[in-house]
Each structure stands twice: as structure tokens, then as C-alpha cells.
Coordinates of C-alpha atoms and ligand atoms in Angstrom, one line a residue:
X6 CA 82.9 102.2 119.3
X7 CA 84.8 105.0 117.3
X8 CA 83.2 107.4 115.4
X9 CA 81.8 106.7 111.9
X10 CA 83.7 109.5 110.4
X11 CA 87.2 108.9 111.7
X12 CA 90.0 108.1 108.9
X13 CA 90.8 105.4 110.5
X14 CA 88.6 103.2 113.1
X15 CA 90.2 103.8 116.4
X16 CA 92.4 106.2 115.6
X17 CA 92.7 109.6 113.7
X18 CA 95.0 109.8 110.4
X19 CA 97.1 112.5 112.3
X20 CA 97.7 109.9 115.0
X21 CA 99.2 107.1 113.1
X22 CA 102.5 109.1 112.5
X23 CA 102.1 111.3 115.9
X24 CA 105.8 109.8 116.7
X25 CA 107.6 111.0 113.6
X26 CA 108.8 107.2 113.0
X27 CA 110.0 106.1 109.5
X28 CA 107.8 103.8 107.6
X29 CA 109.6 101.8 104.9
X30 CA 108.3 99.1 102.8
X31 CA 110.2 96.5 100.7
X32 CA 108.3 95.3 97.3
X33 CA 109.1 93.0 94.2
X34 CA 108.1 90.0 92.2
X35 CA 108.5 86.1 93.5
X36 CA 112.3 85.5 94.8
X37 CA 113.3 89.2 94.7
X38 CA 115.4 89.2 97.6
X39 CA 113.0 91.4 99.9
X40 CA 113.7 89.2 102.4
X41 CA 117.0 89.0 102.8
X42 CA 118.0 92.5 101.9
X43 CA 115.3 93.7 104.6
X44 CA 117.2 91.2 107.2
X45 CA 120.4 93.3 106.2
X46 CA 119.1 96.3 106.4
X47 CA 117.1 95.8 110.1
X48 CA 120.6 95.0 111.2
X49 CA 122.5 97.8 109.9
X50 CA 120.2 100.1 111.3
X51 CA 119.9 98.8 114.9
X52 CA 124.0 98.5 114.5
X53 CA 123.6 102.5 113.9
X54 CA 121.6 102.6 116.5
X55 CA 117.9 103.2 115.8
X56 CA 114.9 101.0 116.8
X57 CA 114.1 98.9 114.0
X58 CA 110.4 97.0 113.9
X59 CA 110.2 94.2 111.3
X60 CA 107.2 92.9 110.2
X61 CA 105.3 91.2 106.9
X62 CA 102.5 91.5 104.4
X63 CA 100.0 89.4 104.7
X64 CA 101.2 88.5 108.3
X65 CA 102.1 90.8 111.3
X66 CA 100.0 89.6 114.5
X67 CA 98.8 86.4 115.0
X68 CA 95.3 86.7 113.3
X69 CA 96.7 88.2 110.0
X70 CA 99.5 84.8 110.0
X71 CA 96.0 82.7 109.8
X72 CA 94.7 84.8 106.9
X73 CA 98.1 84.3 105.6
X74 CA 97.8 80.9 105.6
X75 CA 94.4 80.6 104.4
X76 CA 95.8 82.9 101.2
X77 CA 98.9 81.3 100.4
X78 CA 97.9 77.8 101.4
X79 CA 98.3 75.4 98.7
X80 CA 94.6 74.5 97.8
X81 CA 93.5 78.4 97.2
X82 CA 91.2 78.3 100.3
X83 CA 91.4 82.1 100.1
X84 CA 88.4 81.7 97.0
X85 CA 87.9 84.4 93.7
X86 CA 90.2 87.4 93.7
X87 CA 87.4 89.7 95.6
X88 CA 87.4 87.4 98.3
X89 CA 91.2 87.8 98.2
X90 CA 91.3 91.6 98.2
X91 CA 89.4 91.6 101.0
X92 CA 91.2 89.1 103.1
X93 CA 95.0 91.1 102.1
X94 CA 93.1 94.2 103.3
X95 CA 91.6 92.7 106.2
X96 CA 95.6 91.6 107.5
X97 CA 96.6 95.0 106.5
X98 CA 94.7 96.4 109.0
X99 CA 95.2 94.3 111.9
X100 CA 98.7 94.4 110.7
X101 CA 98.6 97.7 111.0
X102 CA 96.6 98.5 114.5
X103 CA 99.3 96.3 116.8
X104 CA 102.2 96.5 115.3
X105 CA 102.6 99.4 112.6
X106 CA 101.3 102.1 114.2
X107 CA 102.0 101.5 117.3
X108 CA 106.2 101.6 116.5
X109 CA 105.6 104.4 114.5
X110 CA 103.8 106.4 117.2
X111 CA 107.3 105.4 119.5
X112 CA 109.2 107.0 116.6
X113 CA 110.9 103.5 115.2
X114 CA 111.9 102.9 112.0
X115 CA 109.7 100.4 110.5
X116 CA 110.4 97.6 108.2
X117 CA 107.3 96.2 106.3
X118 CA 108.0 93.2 103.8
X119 CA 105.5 93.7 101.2
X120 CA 102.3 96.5 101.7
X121 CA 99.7 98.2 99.7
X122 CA 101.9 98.2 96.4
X123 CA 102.1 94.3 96.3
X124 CA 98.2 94.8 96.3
X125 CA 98.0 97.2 93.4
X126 CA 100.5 95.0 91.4
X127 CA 99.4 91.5 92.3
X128 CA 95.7 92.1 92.9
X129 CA 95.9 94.4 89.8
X130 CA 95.4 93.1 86.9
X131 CA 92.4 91.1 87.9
X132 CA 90.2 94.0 89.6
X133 CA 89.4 97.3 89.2
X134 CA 91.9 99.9 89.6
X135 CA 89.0 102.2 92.0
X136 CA 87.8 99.3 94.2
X137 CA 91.7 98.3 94.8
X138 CA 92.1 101.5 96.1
X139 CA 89.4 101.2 98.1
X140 CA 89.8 98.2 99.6
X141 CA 93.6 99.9 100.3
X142 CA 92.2 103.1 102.2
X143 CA 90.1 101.0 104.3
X144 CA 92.5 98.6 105.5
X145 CA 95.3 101.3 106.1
X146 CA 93.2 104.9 106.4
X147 CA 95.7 106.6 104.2
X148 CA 98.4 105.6 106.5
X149 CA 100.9 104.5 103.6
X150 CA 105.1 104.3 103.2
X151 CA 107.7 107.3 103.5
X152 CA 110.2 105.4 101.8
X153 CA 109.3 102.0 99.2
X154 CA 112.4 100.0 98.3
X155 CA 111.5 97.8 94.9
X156 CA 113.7 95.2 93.7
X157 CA 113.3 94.9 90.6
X158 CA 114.7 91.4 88.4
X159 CA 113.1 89.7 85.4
X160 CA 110.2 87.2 86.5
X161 CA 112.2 84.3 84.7
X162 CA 115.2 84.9 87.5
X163 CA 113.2 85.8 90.4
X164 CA 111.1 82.4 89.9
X165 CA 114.3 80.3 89.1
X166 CA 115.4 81.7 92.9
X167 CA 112.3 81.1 94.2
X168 CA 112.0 77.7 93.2
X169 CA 115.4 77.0 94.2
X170 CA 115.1 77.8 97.5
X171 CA 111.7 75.9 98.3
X172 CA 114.2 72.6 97.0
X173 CA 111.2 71.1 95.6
X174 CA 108.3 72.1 98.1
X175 CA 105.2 73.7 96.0
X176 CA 105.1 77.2 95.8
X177 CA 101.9 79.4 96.9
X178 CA 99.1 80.3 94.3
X179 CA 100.4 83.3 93.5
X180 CA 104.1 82.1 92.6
X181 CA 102.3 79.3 90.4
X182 CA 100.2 81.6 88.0
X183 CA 102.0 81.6 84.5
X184 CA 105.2 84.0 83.3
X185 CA 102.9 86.7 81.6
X186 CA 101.2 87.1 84.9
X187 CA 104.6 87.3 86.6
X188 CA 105.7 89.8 84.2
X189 CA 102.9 92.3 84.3
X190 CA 103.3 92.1 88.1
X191 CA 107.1 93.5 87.1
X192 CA 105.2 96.0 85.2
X193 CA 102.9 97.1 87.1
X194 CA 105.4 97.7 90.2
X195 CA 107.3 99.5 88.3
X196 CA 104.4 101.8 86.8
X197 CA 104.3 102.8 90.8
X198 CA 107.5 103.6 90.8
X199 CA 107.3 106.1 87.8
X200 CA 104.2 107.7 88.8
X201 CA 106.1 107.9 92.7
X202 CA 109.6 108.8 92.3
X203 CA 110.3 110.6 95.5
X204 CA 108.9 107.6 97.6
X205 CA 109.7 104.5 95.3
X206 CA 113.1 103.4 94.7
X207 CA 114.2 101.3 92.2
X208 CA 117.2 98.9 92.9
X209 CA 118.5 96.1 90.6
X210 CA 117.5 92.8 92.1
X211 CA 120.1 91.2 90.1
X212 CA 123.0 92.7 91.6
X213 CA 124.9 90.7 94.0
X214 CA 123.6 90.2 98.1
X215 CA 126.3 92.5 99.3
X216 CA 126.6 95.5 97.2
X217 CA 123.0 95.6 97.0
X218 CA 122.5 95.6 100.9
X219 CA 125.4 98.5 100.6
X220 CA 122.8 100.6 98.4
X221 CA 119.7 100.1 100.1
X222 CA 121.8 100.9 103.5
X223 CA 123.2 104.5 102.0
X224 CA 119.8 105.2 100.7
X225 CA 118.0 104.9 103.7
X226 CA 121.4 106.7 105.2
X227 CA 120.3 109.6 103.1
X228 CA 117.0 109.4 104.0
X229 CA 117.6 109.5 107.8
X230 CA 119.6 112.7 107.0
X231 CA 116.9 114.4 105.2
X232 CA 114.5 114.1 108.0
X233 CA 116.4 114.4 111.2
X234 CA 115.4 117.9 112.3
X235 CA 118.0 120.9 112.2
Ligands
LIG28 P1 105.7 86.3 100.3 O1 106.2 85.2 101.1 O2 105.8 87.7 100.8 O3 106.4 86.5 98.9 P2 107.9 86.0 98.5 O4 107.8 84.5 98.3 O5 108.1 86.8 97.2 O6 108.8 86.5 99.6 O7 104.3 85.9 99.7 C1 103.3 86.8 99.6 C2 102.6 86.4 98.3 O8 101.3 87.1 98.4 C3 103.3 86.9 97.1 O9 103.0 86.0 96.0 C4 102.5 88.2 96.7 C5 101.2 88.0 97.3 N1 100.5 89.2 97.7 C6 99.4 89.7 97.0 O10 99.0 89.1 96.0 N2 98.8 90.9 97.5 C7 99.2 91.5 98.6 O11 98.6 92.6 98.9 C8 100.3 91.0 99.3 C9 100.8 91.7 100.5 C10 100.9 89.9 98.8

């Protein structure tokens, strides 16, 4: 049992970035490119020579891939926003306990595909601000990104891409709520990324697959300079 005042259950705060690893998280709206561009960017990275861990949100370990499935399975099994909250939180945290944590305590560089910002946009406008942030510090103990890479396109393109790429298959609940829902989703990540500056940075999901993998890549360069000690 751990102790009912920890940060964290299990684990102090402190010791969730004991191993100076590098925790980056790639947001966006529906058929952003986050996948792709954080398939790039795994790769240039272990090509330069770092340990990369990739992993997803909701998704991760085994249990969290089952809440995954009950939240993006096509007859909304996952129940009323609330129940939803919960259950994103809930695969945060196991997400977090085996596979997050532990790479970042062996000082890797890891590569989350959607976190905690995907809650505040998505989950947003439907909730209250204070009990998403809640619902965030449980699942994650303050434990949250060095480094948030946001692809930013206009709903109207990132849905055409999405749908192109399922080739007719339906698309999860989320996907299939209406255009103004997709659009303050847009807003809403990008409200994060003006309040957070330092940690949120904006690229244009437009641009083409190469150049943009060129940019993330030198940002993250840049980054990897900035902490690597004197
Ligand atoms: P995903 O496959 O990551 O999205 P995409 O198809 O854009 O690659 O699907 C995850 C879906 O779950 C996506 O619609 C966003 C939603 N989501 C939330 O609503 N809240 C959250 O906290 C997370 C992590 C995802």
C-alpha cells in the first residue's frame, strides 16, 4: 500500500523524472499527422542515437488498449462524458506506471501520441475546467510533458485525411461529433499553446510530410542541446 499523501501512488513526484529523460508529447485535431510525424521523429532520434520509447494515449499497456477500445469503439460503450474522463484518466495512469515512467527514470527520450492536453481540448468543452484538471493530476501526479509538439490544420482538412485513410470504415465517436465541435477542439489546443509557449509548439499540419518531419527534428535538435549538461 503507499502512502495516502504521496503525489503519486507508488511513487514520489521527484521520482518520476529521477533519470533526467525527455518527455515529449505530440497533440492535434482528427488526421493531424501525429502519427506519422512521431514515426519520423522516433527514427531520427534512435538514428542519432538516443533511446527512444513510443507509446499512445488512451493505450500504452495492455489494460489501457482495452479501455481504449471500450472508448473509441463504435457503439460509445465508454457512456456520458464523466464516465469518459474517468476512463482517459484511468489509461493515463496505467499508461504511465509501466511504460512512461519507467523510460524516463532510464533517461530515454519519450514519445507520447496524444496526453493530458487532448483531455483539456477534447473532454473540454463538455466538463468543467477544475474537475478536468483534476481528473488530470490524479491520473498523472503532476508528472506532465517537457516538450508538446501541436499540429495544428483546419478541422475541415484534418477530417477529409482522416476519412481518407479509414477508405470507408467508420470513424470513432469522437471523430464523428459535428465540425463546430471539431473546431473548438482546434481552439481550445491552441489556447494551451498560448497560455504555454515555452513547452507547446505550434507547427503547421498542412505543410508537406517531409519538411514538416525536418522541423519537428531541428526543434527537438534544439531542445536536446538546451538540456544536455555543460
Ligand atoms: P487517436 O487514434 O489517437 O486519434 P487520431 O485518429 O487523431 O490519431 O484517437 C484518440 C481519440 O480519443 C481522438 O478522437 C481524441 C480522443 N481523446 C480524448 O477525447 N481525450 C483524451 O484524453 C485522449 C488521449 C484522446
Amino acid at each position: 500500500m503507499s502512502g495516502a499523501g504521496e503525489a503519486y501512488p507508488g511513487e514520489s513526484r521527484a521520482a518520476l523524472r529521477d533519470g533526467g529523460g525527455l518527455f515529449v508529447t505530440f497533440e492535434g485535431g482528427e488526421g493531424a499527422g501525429k502519427s506519422t510525424q512521431i514515426r519520423h521523429l522516433a527514427q531520427a532520434l534512435a538514428e542519432a542515437g538516443h533511446r527512444v520509447t513510443l507509446t499512445r494515449e488512451p493505450g500504452g499497456t495492455p489494460l489501457a488498449e482495452a479501455i481504449r477500445a471500450l472508448l473509441l469503439g463504435p457503439d460509445n460503450a465508454a457512456g456520458d462524458p464523466w464516465t469518459q474522463l474517468l476512463l482517459f484518466a484511468a489509461a493515463r495512469r496505467e499508461n504511465i506506471r509501466a511504460v512512461i515512467a519507467p523510460a524516463l527514470a532510464r533517461g530515454e527520450i519519450v514519445l507520447c501520441d496524444r496526453f493530458a492536453d487532448s483531455t483539456r481540448a477534447y473532454q473540454g468543452g463538455r466538463l468543467p475546467d477544475a474537475a478536468i484538471e483534476t481528473a488530470i493530476a490524479l491520473a498523472t501526479g503532476g508528472l506532465a510533458p517537457d516538450l508538446t509538439i501541436l499540429l495544428d490544420l483546419p478541422p475541415e482538412a484534418g477530417l477529409a485525411r482522416a476519412q481518407a485513410r479509414r477508405r470507408g470504415a467508420a470513424g470513432d465517436p469522437f471523430e464523428a461529433a459535428d465540425l463546430a465541435f471539431h473546431a473548438a477542439v482546434r481552439s481550445r489546443f491552441l489556447a494551451i499553446a498560448a497560455r504555454e509557449p515555452d513547452r507547446v509548439l505550434v507547427f503547421d499540419g498542412t505543410e508537406p510530410e517531409a519538411d514538416l518531419a525536418a522541423r519537428i527534428g531541428a526543434a527537438l535538435a534544439t531542445r536536446l542541446a538546451a538540456a544536455a549538461p555543460a
